[in-house]
C-alpha positions as CSV (number, residue, x, y, z in Angstrom):
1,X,74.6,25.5,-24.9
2,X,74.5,25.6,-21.2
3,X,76.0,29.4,-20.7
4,X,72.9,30.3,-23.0
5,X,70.7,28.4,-21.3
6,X,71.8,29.8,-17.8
7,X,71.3,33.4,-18.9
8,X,67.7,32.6,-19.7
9,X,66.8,31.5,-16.7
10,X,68.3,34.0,-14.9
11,X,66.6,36.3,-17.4
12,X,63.1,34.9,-16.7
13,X,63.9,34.8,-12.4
14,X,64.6,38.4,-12.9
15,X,61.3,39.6,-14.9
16,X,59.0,37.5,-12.2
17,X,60.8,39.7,-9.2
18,X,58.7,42.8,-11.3
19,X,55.4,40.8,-10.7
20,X,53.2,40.7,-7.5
21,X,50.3,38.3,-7.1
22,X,47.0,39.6,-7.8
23,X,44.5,40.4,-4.9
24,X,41.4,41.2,-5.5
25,X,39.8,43.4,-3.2
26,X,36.5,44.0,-4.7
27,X,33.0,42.2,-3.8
28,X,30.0,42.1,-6.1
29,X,27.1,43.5,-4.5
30,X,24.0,44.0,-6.1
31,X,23.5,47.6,-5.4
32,X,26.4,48.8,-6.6
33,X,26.8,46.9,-10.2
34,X,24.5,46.8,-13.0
35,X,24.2,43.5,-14.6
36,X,22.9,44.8,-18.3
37,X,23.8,48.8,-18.3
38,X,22.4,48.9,-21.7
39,X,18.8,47.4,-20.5
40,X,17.7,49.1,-17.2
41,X,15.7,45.7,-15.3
42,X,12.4,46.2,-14.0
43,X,11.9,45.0,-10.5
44,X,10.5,41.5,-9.8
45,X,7.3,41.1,-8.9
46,X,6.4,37.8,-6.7
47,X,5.1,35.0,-8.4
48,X,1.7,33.5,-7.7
49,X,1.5,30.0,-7.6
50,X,-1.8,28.9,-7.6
51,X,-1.8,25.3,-5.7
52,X,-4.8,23.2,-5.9
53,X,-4.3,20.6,-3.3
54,X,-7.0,18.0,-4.3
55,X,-5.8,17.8,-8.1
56,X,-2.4,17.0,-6.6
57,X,-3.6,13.9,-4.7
58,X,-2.6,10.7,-5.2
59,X,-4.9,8.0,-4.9
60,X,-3.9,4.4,-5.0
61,X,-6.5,1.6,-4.7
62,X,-5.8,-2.0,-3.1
63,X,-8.0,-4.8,-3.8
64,X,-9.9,-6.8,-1.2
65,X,-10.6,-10.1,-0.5
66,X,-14.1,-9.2,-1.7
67,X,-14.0,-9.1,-5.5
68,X,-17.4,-6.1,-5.1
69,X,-15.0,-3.9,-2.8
70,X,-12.1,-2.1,-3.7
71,X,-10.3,0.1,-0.9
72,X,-9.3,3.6,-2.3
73,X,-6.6,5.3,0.0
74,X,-6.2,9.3,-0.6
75,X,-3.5,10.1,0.9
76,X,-5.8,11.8,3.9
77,X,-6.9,11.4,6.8
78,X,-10.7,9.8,6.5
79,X,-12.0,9.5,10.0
80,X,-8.8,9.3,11.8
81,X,-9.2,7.2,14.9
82,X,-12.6,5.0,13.7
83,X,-14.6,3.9,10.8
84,X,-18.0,4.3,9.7
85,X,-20.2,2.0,7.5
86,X,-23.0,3.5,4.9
87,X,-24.5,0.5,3.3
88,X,-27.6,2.3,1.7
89,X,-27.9,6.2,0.7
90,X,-30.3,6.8,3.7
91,X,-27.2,6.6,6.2
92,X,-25.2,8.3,4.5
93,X,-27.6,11.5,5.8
94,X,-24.3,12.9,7.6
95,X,-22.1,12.5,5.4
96,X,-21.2,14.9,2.2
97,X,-18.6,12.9,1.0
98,X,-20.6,9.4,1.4
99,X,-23.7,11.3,-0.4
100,X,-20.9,12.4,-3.1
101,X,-20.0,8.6,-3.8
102,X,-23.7,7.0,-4.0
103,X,-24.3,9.5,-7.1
104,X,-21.1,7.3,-9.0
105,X,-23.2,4.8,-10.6
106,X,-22.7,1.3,-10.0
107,X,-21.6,2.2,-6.0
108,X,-24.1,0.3,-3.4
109,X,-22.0,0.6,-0.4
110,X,-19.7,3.1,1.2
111,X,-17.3,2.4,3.7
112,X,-15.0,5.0,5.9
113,X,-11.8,3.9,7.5
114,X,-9.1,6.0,9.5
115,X,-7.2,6.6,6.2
116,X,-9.2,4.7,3.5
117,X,-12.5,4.9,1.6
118,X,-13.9,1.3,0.8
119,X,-16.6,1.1,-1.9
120,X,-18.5,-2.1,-2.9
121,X,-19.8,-2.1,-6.5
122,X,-23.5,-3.1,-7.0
123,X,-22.5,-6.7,-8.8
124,X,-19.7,-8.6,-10.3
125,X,-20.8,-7.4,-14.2
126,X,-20.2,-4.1,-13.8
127,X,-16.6,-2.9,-14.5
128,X,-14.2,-1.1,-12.1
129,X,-12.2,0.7,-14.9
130,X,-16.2,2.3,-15.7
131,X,-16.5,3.2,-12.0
132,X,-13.2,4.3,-10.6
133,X,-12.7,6.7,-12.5
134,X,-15.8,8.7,-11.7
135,X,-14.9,7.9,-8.0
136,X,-10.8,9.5,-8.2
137,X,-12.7,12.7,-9.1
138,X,-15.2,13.0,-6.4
139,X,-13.1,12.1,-3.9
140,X,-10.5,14.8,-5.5
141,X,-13.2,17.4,-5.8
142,X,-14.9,16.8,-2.5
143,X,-11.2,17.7,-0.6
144,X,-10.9,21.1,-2.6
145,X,-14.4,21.7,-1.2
146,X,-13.1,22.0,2.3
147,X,-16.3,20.0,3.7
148,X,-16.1,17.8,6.6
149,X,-16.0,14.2,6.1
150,X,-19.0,13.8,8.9
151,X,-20.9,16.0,10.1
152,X,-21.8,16.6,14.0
153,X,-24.7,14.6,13.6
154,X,-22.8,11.3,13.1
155,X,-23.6,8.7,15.7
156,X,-20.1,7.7,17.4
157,X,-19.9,3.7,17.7
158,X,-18.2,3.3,21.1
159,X,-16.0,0.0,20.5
160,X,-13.7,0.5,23.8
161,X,-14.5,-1.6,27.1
162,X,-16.8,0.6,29.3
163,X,-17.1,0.3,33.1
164,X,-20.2,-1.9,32.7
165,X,-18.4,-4.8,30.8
166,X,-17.7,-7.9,33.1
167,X,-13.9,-9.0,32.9
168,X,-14.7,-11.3,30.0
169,X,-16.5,-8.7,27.9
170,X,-13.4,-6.2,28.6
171,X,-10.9,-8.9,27.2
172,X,-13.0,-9.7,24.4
173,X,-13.5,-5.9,22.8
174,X,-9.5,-5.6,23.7
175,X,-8.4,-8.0,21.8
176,X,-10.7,-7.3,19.0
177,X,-9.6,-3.5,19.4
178,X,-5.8,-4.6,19.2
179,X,-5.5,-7.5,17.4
180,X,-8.4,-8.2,14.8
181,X,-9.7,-5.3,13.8
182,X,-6.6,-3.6,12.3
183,X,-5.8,-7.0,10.5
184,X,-9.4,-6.6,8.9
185,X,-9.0,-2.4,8.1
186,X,-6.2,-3.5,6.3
187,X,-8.3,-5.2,3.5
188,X,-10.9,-2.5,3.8
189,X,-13.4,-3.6,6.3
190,X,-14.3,-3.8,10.4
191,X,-15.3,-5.8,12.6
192,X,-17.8,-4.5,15.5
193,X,-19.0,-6.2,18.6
194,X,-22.6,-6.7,19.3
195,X,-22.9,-8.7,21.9
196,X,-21.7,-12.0,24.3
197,X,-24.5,-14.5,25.3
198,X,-24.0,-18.5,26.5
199,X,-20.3,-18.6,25.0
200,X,-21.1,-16.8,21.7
201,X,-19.6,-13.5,20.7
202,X,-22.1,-11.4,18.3
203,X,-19.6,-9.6,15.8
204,X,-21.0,-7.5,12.9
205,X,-18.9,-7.5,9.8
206,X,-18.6,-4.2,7.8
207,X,-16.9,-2.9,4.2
208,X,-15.2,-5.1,2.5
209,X,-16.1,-7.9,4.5
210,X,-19.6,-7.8,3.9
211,X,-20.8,-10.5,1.5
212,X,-17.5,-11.6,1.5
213,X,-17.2,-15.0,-0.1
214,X,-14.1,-15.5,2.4
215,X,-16.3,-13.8,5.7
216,X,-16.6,-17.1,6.9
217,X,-13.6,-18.3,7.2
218,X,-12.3,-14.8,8.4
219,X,-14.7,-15.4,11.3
220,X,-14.1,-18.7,12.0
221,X,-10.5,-19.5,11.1
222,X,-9.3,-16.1,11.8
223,X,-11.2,-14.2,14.7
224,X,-12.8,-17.5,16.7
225,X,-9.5,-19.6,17.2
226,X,-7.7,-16.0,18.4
227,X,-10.7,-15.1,20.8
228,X,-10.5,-19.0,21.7
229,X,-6.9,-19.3,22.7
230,X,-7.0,-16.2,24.9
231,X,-10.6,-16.5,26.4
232,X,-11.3,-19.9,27.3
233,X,-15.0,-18.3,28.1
234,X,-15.4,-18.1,24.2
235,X,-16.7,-21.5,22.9
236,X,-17.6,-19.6,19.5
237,X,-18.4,-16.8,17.0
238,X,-21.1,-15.8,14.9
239,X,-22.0,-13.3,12.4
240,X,-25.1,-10.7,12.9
241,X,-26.8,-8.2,10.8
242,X,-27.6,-5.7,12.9
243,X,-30.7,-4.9,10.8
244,X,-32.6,-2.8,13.2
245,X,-30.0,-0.6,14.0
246,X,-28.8,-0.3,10.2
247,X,-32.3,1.1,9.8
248,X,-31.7,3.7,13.0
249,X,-28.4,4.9,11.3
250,X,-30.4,5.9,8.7
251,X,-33.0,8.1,10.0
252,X,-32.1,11.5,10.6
253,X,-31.8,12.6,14.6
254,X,-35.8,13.7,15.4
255,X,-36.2,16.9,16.7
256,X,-37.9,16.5,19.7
């Protein structure tokens, strides 16, 4: 058995000396080969993808601490580096988008943040699922429009210390600059100063935080024991409505 077996393996060392490795010295190119010679291909033309940027948007919603306002955030940027309040229709005069939002019905107020949209409902009855909806598609079509947000006409609201402030005055509008108001944009509102007189700072409350059933203890609690412990000057904080120049906002620039 094993003189048999030798032979065959010699046998099989011999007929792999008549075999070499294969090498394959080809390369597949393209221009050379045919993929389908019985079917001639047509060249490609380049597809067209037609991409609608605002139907792609997703819009999430937070809610506030003001069960009227609910804060819509696109995805975009709103206004950037400020806000802008539009509590009736007549200020919303430079605004498209604003104008846009007041024809949803049930929306009383419109509020602009750097990178939100806050919109108060006229009263606690009426439904958001009946409102937001109406409100995703006008803030979705108004971005395919290719409008601005504001126009050149909007009034800029100057919240940064100016030359003119006194040392106290400075401190106060930084720390509100710094501190508070991004805490308050956060649950869609602002806080603006108005003024400082006998120990009182003048604040005017904005978005969300307007007929807020928590604004007073977001005022006292909140913004009046942080201006406290760093200004000893402060002795107190109270809220203003800033009717007259609500009213100014309003009125379109005279052209005189």
């Amino acid at each position: 058995m094993a003189a048999p077996m030798g032979r065959w393996l010699c046998c099989a060392a011999n007929l792999g000396k008549g075999f070499s490795p294969l090498v394959r010295t080809e390369s597949y190119t393209t221009a050379t080969h045919t993929l389908y010679p019985f079917a001639a291909r047509k060249p490609q033309l380049p597809l067209k993808v037609l991409y609608n940027p605002a139907r792609c948007m997703f819009i999430q919603t937070q809610d506030t601490p003001n069960p009227n306002s609910v804060k819509f955030i696109p995805g975009r940027p709103v206004l950037e580096a400020r806000t802008m309040d539009f509590p009736t229709l007549t200020s919303a005069y430079c605004s498209p988008l604003a104008r846009h939002l007041f024809r949803v019905q049930g929306v009383k107020s419109v509020f602009f943040g750097p990178d939100f949209i806050t919109i108060t409902k006229d009263s606690e009855e009426m439904d958001w699922n009946l409102i937001k909806p109406d409100i995703y598609a006008t803030i979705m079509d108004f971005y395919s429009s290719g409008l601005p947000v504001v126009t050149e006409d909007a009034p800029r609201s100057e919240t940064a210390a100016t030359e003119e402030d006194d040392e106290v005055v400075a401190m106060i509008k930084e720390l509100l600059d710094t501190r508070i108001r991004p805490t308050v944009q956060e649950d869609g509102g602002d806080v603006l100063f108005r003024g400082f007189q006998d120990g009182i700072v003048q604040l005017k409350l904005q978005g969300s935080c307007t007929n807020c059933p928590s604004s007073i203890i977001t005022l006292k609690n909140g913004i009046q024991n942080m201006l406290q412990f760093y200004i000893p000057e402060v002795e107190g904080v109270e809220q203003v409505t800033d009717d007259d120049d609500d009213e100014d906002v309003g009125k379109e620039p005279s052209s005189s």
